[in-house]
GROMACS .gro file of C-alpha atoms in nm:
model
  377
    1MET     CA    1  10.388   8.650  12.438
    2GLU     CA    2  10.421   8.464  12.105
    3ALA     CA    3  10.766   8.339  12.024
    4GLY     CA    4  10.930   8.475  11.715
    5LYS     CA    5  10.689   8.764  11.694
    6ARG     CA    6  10.834   9.024  11.462
    7ALA     CA    7  10.881   9.381  11.570
    8ARG     CA    8  10.630   9.616  11.410
    9PRO     CA    9  10.806   9.843  11.160
   10ALA     CA   10  10.801  10.214  11.227
   11PRO     CA   11  10.525  10.385  11.031
   12THR     CA   12  10.642  10.573  10.725
   13GLY     CA   13  10.488  10.755  10.433
   14PRO     CA   14  10.318  11.086  10.366
   15GLY     CA   15  10.050  11.032  10.630
   16HIS     CA   16  10.308  10.975  10.903
   17ASP     CA   17  10.506  11.283  10.796
   18ALA     CA   18  10.192  11.498  10.804
   19ARG     CA   19  10.104  11.375  11.155
   20ARG     CA   20  10.458  11.440  11.272
   21ARG     CA   21  10.454  11.794  11.135
   22GLU     CA   22  10.118  11.864  11.295
   23SER     CA   23  10.246  11.730  11.629
   24HIS     CA   24  10.544  11.965  11.606
   25ALA     CA   25  10.311  12.257  11.528
   26ILE     CA   26  10.093  12.180  11.831
   27VAL     CA   27  10.399  12.162  12.055
   28ALA     CA   28  10.512  12.495  11.911
   29ALA     CA   29  10.172  12.648  11.987
   30TRP     CA   30  10.182  12.542  12.352
   31ALA     CA   31  10.545  12.652  12.386
   32SER     CA   32  10.451  12.990  12.236
   33PHE     CA   33  10.163  13.017  12.484
   34ALA     CA   34  10.397  12.952  12.777
   35VAL     CA   35  10.658  13.200  12.655
   36GLY     CA   36  10.391  13.462  12.591
   37LEU     CA   37  10.244  13.412  12.938
   38ILE     CA   38  10.580  13.441  13.116
   39PHE     CA   39  10.696  13.747  12.921
   40GLY     CA   40  10.349  13.900  12.949
   41LEU     CA   41  10.354  13.873  13.329
   42VAL     CA   42  10.690  14.048  13.337
   43ALA     CA   43  10.603  14.322  13.084
   44LEU     CA   44  10.258  14.397  13.229
   45ALA     CA   45  10.349  14.385  13.598
   46GLY     CA   46  10.181  14.655  13.799
   47GLY     CA   47   9.831  14.793  13.812
   48PRO     CA   48   9.550  14.736  13.562
   49ARG     CA   49   9.579  14.906  13.226
   50PRO     CA   50   9.343  14.956  12.929
   51ILE     CA   51   9.353  14.700  12.648
   52ALA     CA   52   9.426  14.964  12.382
   53GLY     CA   53   9.414  15.338  12.336
   54ASP     CA   54   9.661  15.626  12.330
   55LEU     CA   55  10.002  15.479  12.254
   56SER     CA   56  10.167  15.734  12.483
   57GLN     CA   57   9.992  15.568  12.779
   58PRO     CA   58  10.055  15.215  12.912
   59THR     CA   59   9.825  14.964  12.741
   60VAL     CA   60   9.805  14.586  12.717
   61MET     CA   61   9.833  14.550  12.343
   62VAL     CA   62  10.157  14.738  12.277
   63PRO     CA   63  10.381  14.503  12.481
   64ALA     CA   64  10.160  14.209  12.379
   65ALA     CA   65  10.218  14.290  12.012
   66GLY     CA   66  10.594  14.308  12.063
   67ILE     CA   67  10.607  13.979  12.253
   68ALA     CA   68  10.384  13.797  12.003
   69ALA     CA   69  10.593  13.930  11.713
   70LEU     CA   70  10.916  13.797  11.867
   71VAL     CA   71  10.753  13.461  11.938
   72ALA     CA   72  10.622  13.429  11.581
   73ALA     CA   73  10.958  13.522  11.428
   74THR     CA   74  11.137  13.271  11.651
   75ALA     CA   75  10.886  12.999  11.568
   76PHE     CA   76  10.934  13.056  11.195
   77VAL     CA   77  11.314  13.041  11.222
   78LEU     CA   78  11.307  12.724  11.436
   79SER     CA   79  11.062  12.555  11.200
   80THR     CA   80  11.274  12.645  10.898
   81LEU     CA   81  11.586  12.504  11.063
   82LEU     CA   82  11.401  12.189  11.171
   83HIS     CA   83  11.226  12.105  10.845
   84ARG     CA   84  11.419  12.277  10.564
   85ARG     CA   85  11.773  12.305  10.694
   86ASP     CA   86  11.920  12.070  10.429
   87GLU     CA   87  11.714  12.202  10.138
   88THR     CA   88  11.981  12.451  10.031
   89ALA     CA   89  12.281  12.221  10.078
   90PRO     CA   90  12.306  12.106   9.712
   91MET     CA   91  12.247  12.458   9.577
   92PRO     CA   92  12.524  12.681   9.436
   93PRO     CA   93  12.621  12.982   9.653
   94TRP     CA   94  12.409  13.238   9.462
   95GLN     CA   95  12.094  13.028   9.488
   96ARG     CA   96  12.160  12.955   9.855
   97THR     CA   97  12.207  13.328   9.921
   98VAL     CA   98  11.873  13.411   9.756
   99SER     CA   99  11.704  13.149   9.973
  100HIS     CA  100  11.860  13.281  10.294
  101VAL     CA  101  11.776  13.643  10.213
  102SER     CA  102  11.415  13.542  10.147
  103THR     CA  103  11.403  13.362  10.482
  104VAL     CA  104  11.530  13.671  10.665
  105ALA     CA  105  11.272  13.889  10.486
  106LEU     CA  106  10.994  13.647  10.577
  107THR     CA  107  11.105  13.640  10.940
  108LEU     CA  108  11.070  14.018  10.958
  109ALA     CA  109  10.738  13.999  10.772
  110PHE     CA  110  10.591  13.741  11.011
  111ALA     CA  111  10.692  13.955  11.306
  112ALA     CA  112  10.529  14.264  11.150
  113VAL     CA  113  10.211  14.078  11.050
  114THR     CA  114  10.173  13.934  11.400
  115ALA     CA  115  10.231  14.269  11.570
  116MET     CA  116   9.982  14.450  11.346
  117ALA     CA  117   9.721  14.176  11.390
  118VAL     CA  118   9.751  14.200  11.769
  119LEU     CA  119   9.726  14.579  11.765
  120THR     CA  120   9.422  14.569  11.536
  121GLY     CA  121   9.254  14.300  11.746
  122GLY     CA  122   9.323  14.504  12.058
  123GLU     CA  123   9.158  14.814  11.909
  124ILE     CA  124   8.849  14.614  11.811
  125LEU     CA  125   8.834  14.445  12.153
  126ALA     CA  126   8.866  14.783  12.327
  127LEU     CA  127   8.573  14.917  12.123
  128GLY     CA  128   8.356  14.630  12.243
  129LEU     CA  129   8.477  14.646  12.606
  130ARG     CA  130   8.482  15.020  12.666
  131GLY     CA  131   8.635  15.122  12.996
  132LEU     CA  132   8.775  14.777  13.076
  133GLU     CA  133   9.119  14.773  13.239
  134ALA     CA  134   9.291  14.435  13.250
  135PRO     CA  135   9.506  14.327  13.546
  136ALA     CA  136   9.851  14.183  13.485
  137ILE     CA  137   9.730  13.821  13.471
  138GLY     CA  138   9.451  13.910  13.229
  139GLY     CA  139   9.686  14.099  13.001
  140ALA     CA  140   9.939  13.816  13.020
  141LEU     CA  141   9.672  13.566  12.915
  142LEU     CA  142   9.581  13.782  12.616
  143THR     CA  143   9.950  13.801  12.529
  144ALA     CA  144   9.981  13.424  12.560
  145ILE     CA  145   9.683  13.363  12.331
  146ALA     CA  146   9.819  13.603  12.069
  147SER     CA  147  10.165  13.447  12.095
  148SER     CA  148  10.022  13.097  12.063
  149ALA     CA  149   9.827  13.184  11.747
  150GLY     CA  150  10.120  13.369  11.590
  151GLY     CA  151  10.370  13.099  11.684
  152TRP     CA  152  10.149  12.818  11.550
  153LEU     CA  153  10.088  12.987  11.214
  154ALA     CA  154  10.452  13.090  11.172
  155PHE     CA  155  10.578  12.741  11.264
  156GLN     CA  156  10.349  12.582  11.006
  157ALA     CA  157  10.469  12.830  10.744
  158GLY     CA  158  10.829  12.735  10.815
  159VAL     CA  159  10.758  12.371  10.733
  160GLU     CA  160  10.673  12.436  10.369
  161LEU     CA  161  10.577  12.788  10.265
  162ARG     CA  162  10.432  12.796   9.915
  163THR     CA  163  10.391  13.104   9.701
  164ARG     CA  164  10.011  13.078   9.726
  165GLU     CA  165  10.017  13.111  10.105
  166LEU     CA  166  10.266  13.397  10.079
  167ALA     CA  167  10.037  13.594   9.845
  168THR     CA  168   9.747  13.537  10.086
  169LEU     CA  169   9.966  13.661  10.369
  170LEU     CA  170  10.041  13.981  10.176
  171PHE     CA  171   9.679  14.075  10.120
  172ALA     CA  172   9.574  13.969  10.470
  173TYR     CA  173   9.847  14.193  10.610
  174LEU     CA  174   9.745  14.485  10.389
  175THR     CA  175   9.386  14.445  10.506
  176ILE     CA  176   9.479  14.420  10.876
  177GLY     CA  177   9.720  14.714  10.861
  178THR     CA  178   9.478  14.935  10.671
  179VAL     CA  179   9.194  14.855  10.913
  180PHE     CA  180   9.418  14.950  11.206
  181ALA     CA  181   9.520  15.272  11.030
  182MET     CA  182   9.154  15.357  10.965
  183ILE     CA  183   9.055  15.292  11.326
  184THR     CA  184   9.334  15.515  11.458
  185ALA     CA  185   9.324  15.778  11.178
  186ALA     CA  186   9.357  16.140  11.287
  187ASP     CA  187   9.117  16.252  11.011
  188PRO     CA  188   8.795  16.047  11.009
  189ARG     CA  189   8.711  16.177  10.658
  190TRP     CA  190   9.035  16.053  10.501
  191TRP     CA  191   8.835  15.844  10.251
  192GLU     CA  192   8.725  16.159  10.068
  193LEU     CA  193   9.085  16.200   9.948
  194HIS     CA  194   9.306  15.890   9.924
  195PHE     CA  195   9.452  15.608  10.133
  196SER     CA  196   9.780  15.797  10.164
  197GLU     CA  197   9.596  16.045  10.385
  198LEU     CA  198   9.619  15.772  10.651
  199GLY     CA  199   9.996  15.823  10.636
  200ALA     CA  200   9.980  16.187  10.744
  201GLY     CA  201   9.930  16.334  11.090
  202SER     CA  202   9.927  16.150  11.422
  203GLY     CA  203   9.920  15.772  11.394
  204ALA     CA  204  10.074  15.788  11.047
  205TRP     CA  205  10.323  15.515  11.141
  206ALA     CA  206  10.050  15.249  11.114
  207PHE     CA  207   9.976  15.305  10.745
  208ASN     CA  208  10.332  15.393  10.646
  209GLY     CA  209  10.473  15.092  10.830
  210THR     CA  210  10.211  14.868  10.668
  211VAL     CA  211  10.303  14.965  10.312
  212ILE     CA  212  10.677  14.943  10.383
  213VAL     CA  213  10.643  14.584  10.507
  214ALA     CA  214  10.402  14.510  10.222
  215GLY     CA  215  10.674  14.623   9.982
  216LEU     CA  216  10.912  14.378  10.148
  217LEU     CA  217  10.653  14.102  10.104
  218VAL     CA  218  10.602  14.186   9.735
  219ALA     CA  219  10.977  14.154   9.674
  220THR     CA  220  10.984  13.825   9.865
  221ILE     CA  221  10.688  13.692   9.668
  222GLY     CA  222  10.888  13.774   9.355
  223SER     CA  223  11.174  13.563   9.488
  224TYR     CA  224  10.937  13.270   9.548
  225ILE     CA  225  10.778  13.312   9.205
  226GLY     CA  226  11.130  13.302   9.061
  227ARG     CA  227  11.190  12.980   9.258
  228ASP     CA  228  10.872  12.828   9.116
  229LEU     CA  229  10.956  12.931   8.761
  230HIS     CA  230  11.302  12.780   8.797
  231ARG     CA  231  11.153  12.452   8.918
  232TRP     CA  232  10.933  12.458   8.610
  233LEU     CA  233  11.171  12.589   8.342
  234GLY     CA  234  11.520  12.509   8.472
  235ASP     CA  235  11.850  12.687   8.412
  236ALA     CA  236  11.777  12.747   8.042
  237ARG     CA  237  11.544  13.037   8.132
  238LEU     CA  238  11.744  13.190   8.416
  239ARG     CA  239  11.775  13.527   8.241
  240SER     CA  240  11.397  13.558   8.195
  241ILE     CA  241  11.333  13.436   8.549
  242GLY     CA  242  11.584  13.691   8.680
  243ALA     CA  243  11.394  13.968   8.500
  244VAL     CA  244  11.073  13.862   8.679
  245VAL     CA  245  11.245  13.860   9.018
  246ILE     CA  246  11.401  14.203   8.958
  247LEU     CA  247  11.067  14.351   8.846
  248PHE     CA  248  10.896  14.225   9.162
  249ALA     CA  249  11.181  14.363   9.373
  250VAL     CA  250  11.157  14.708   9.209
  251THR     CA  251  10.777  14.703   9.247
  252GLY     CA  252  10.815  14.620   9.615
  253LEU     CA  253  11.067  14.903   9.652
  254ALA     CA  254  10.820  15.146   9.490
  255LEU     CA  255  10.541  15.030   9.724
  256ALA     CA  256  10.771  15.075  10.023
  257GLY     CA  257  10.842  15.425   9.893
  258VAL     CA  258  10.476  15.515   9.951
  259GLY     CA  259  10.546  15.476  10.322
  260LEU     CA  260  10.901  15.605  10.317
  261PHE     CA  261  10.785  15.931  10.154
  262PRO     CA  262  10.456  16.003  10.335
  263LEU     CA  263  10.232  16.298  10.269
  264ARG     CA  264  10.297  16.602  10.485
  265ASP     CA  265  10.029  16.809  10.649
  266GLY     CA  266   9.993  17.150  10.484
  267PRO     CA  267   9.763  17.451  10.496
  268PRO     CA  268   9.405  17.380  10.383
  269GLY     CA  269   9.366  17.431  10.012
  270ASP     CA  270   9.740  17.434   9.950
  271GLY     CA  271   9.784  17.248   9.622
  272SER     CA  272  10.154  17.312   9.578
  273LEU     CA  273  10.361  17.009   9.484
  274SER     CA  274  10.637  16.979   9.743
  275GLY     CA  275  10.937  16.755   9.702
  276ALA     CA  276  10.796  16.503   9.949
  277ARG     CA  277  10.460  16.499   9.771
  278LEU     CA  278  10.629  16.451   9.435
  279ALA     CA  279  10.834  16.156   9.567
  280HIS     CA  280  10.520  16.006   9.722
  281ASP     CA  281  10.318  16.037   9.400
  282ILE     CA  282  10.600  15.889   9.192
  283ALA     CA  283  10.616  15.592   9.430
  284ALA     CA  284  10.237  15.544   9.433
  285PHE     CA  285  10.173  15.564   9.059
  286GLY     CA  286  10.505  15.394   8.988
  287THR     CA  287  10.383  15.094   9.187
  288LEU     CA  288  10.075  15.061   8.966
  289GLY     CA  289  10.281  15.099   8.648
  290LEU     CA  290  10.541  14.847   8.760
  291PHE     CA  291  10.273  14.594   8.855
  292ALA     CA  292  10.134  14.626   8.502
  293VAL     CA  293  10.477  14.567   8.344
  294THR     CA  294  10.547  14.277   8.582
  295ALA     CA  295  10.213  14.115   8.498
  296VAL     CA  296  10.291  14.121   8.126
  297VAL     CA  297  10.649  13.992   8.166
  298VAL     CA  298  10.568  13.705   8.403
  299THR     CA  299  10.280  13.594   8.179
  300LEU     CA  300  10.508  13.586   7.875
  301VAL     CA  301  10.780  13.396   8.063
  302MET     CA  302  10.539  13.116   8.157
  303PRO     CA  303  10.527  12.838   7.894
  304GLY     CA  304  10.221  12.868   7.677
  305PRO     CA  305  10.125  13.089   7.851
  306PRO     CA  306   9.832  12.908   8.018
  307ARG     CA  307   9.497  13.032   7.884
  308ALA     CA  308   9.361  13.126   8.228
  309MET     CA  309   9.673  13.330   8.304
  310LEU     CA  310   9.666  13.506   7.967
  311LEU     CA  311   9.296  13.595   7.991
  312THR     CA  312   9.334  13.716   8.349
  313THR     CA  313   9.629  13.939   8.259
  314VAL     CA  314   9.441  14.093   7.965
  315GLY     CA  315   9.126  14.133   8.176
  316ALA     CA  316   9.321  14.295   8.459
  317GLY     CA  317   9.478  14.541   8.215
  318VAL     CA  318   9.140  14.638   8.073
  319ALA     CA  319   8.993  14.671   8.423
  320MET     CA  320   9.282  14.891   8.534
  321VAL     CA  321   9.238  15.124   8.236
  322ALA     CA  322   8.863  15.145   8.303
  323ASN     CA  323   8.940  15.217   8.668
  324LEU     CA  324   9.165  15.507   8.572
  325LEU     CA  325   8.905  15.650   8.332
  326LEU     CA  326   8.632  15.634   8.595
  327TRP     CA  327   8.863  15.825   8.828
  328ARG     CA  328   8.981  16.082   8.573
  329PRO     CA  329   8.808  16.226   8.379
  330GLY     CA  330   8.498  16.040   8.496
  331GLU     CA  331   8.512  16.178   8.852
  332VAL     CA  332   8.304  15.878   8.965
  333TYR     CA  333   8.504  15.827   9.284
  334SER     CA  334   8.794  15.972   9.478
  335THR     CA  335   9.156  15.860   9.467
  336ALA     CA  336   9.078  15.630   9.759
  337GLY     CA  337   8.828  15.447   9.539
  338LEU     CA  338   9.084  15.423   9.258
  339GLU     CA  339   9.343  15.274   9.496
  340ALA     CA  340   9.099  15.026   9.655
  341ILE     CA  341   8.981  14.895   9.316
  342ALA     CA  342   9.340  14.877   9.188
  343VAL     CA  343   9.443  14.664   9.485
  344GLY     CA  344   9.144  14.437   9.419
  345ILE     CA  345   9.245  14.393   9.054
  346ILE     CA  346   9.603  14.314   9.155
  347PHE     CA  347   9.475  14.062   9.412
  348VAL     CA  348   9.268  13.879   9.145
  349TRP     CA  349   9.563  13.870   8.905
  350MET     CA  350   9.814  13.754   9.167
  351THR     CA  351   9.575  13.487   9.298
  352THR     CA  352   9.543  13.348   8.945
  353LEU     CA  353   9.921  13.359   8.903
  354VAL     CA  354  10.010  13.172   9.220
  355ARG     CA  355   9.733  12.914   9.171
  356THR     CA  356   9.852  12.852   8.815
  357LEU     CA  357  10.207  12.806   8.940
  358SER     CA  358  10.085  12.578   9.217
  359ALA     CA  359   9.915  12.354   8.957
  360CYS     CA  360  10.207  12.345   8.713
  361VAL     CA  361  10.524  12.359   8.924
  362PRO     CA  362  10.684  12.047   9.081
  363ASP     CA  363  10.698  12.043   9.461
  364ALA     CA  364  11.058  11.921   9.480
  365SER     CA  365  11.343  12.169   9.520
  366ARG     CA  366  11.557  12.216   9.207
  367PRO     CA  367  11.920  12.310   9.270
  368SER     CA  368  12.075  12.503   8.984
  369ALA     CA  369  12.361  12.353   8.784
  370ARG     CA  370  12.500  12.703   8.724
  371PRO     CA  371  12.776  12.784   8.977
  372THR     CA  372  12.738  13.156   8.906
  373LEU     CA  373  12.488  13.397   8.755
  374LEU     CA  374  12.759  13.567   8.549
  375PRO     CA  375  12.734  13.510   8.172
  376ARG     CA  376  12.926  13.209   8.051
  377ALA     CA  377  13.240  13.275   7.850
   0.00000   0.00000   0.00000
């Protein structure tokens, strides 16, 4: 051994931090697998049971979905505490409260997304493996795999969740939840009417629960967009930023109302407008109207505004009007077609928004210098 040999300094820098975060995520994935396996063996003890099917009967995927959801939520919380615990320390109380509320909402959202993904995957797997009944160890392994995937993704999100990933999560969840609702729909010809038909009859909880959680995600995305705008514009534009956050929150509340006020089954041909139907329609069309207002306001709040954002907002507005005209009076497609195209337009607009913010907004956290949101004397 050479005398006077210097000790090698510990590696530092962005590359080392990325490797460390990835190592933590891999450990979290294996830990989630182990927890899922243990809890799966306990929950699925007994004789073989079908992978999916009638929820009133014992199946593999119902307890698996619950276990995977708890694992994912726990992984997200632990990752947030490990990697972003000190991020809110220099913030004033109001800003810290907004951050904590958003974290709680995201924890619930990750649990719901994981559960719905497992249930949907179970239905698809059951269609391909008709008649298969899994023993306890087989069901526990499926639970462990689902828990590992959910825990790994949630842990990575807790490290640094950007608005772009959150928007992707929203539309992925809407897709997964709607597919599950379609697979389990009581009326196979629901598409001749509208998507809300999935929220009536047996199995309605799938669609209604999906849009309620989606409303929570929309409000949370608004909080993150407000965070990004504050990093970009600072305290001088807090009032405008607050208007954007409130509009997203109200839009999310309206979307959740679609599930909170579901359609009720009635006699065939009964066109009467009940109180529940009126509340449902107000929530559904109110969501579209509020998204339009929100799109205009957030575009105007952005400096410039950027050309791509301005053109996309105008194009989305024109496309939405054309969509409405093709529905009524054009009678080109049903309400289900109107809703599907509207969601697609919103997805294009929101993708442009979050990508524009990602390109323009600094990555570093920006604590506010305002101790309170109350107007200054």
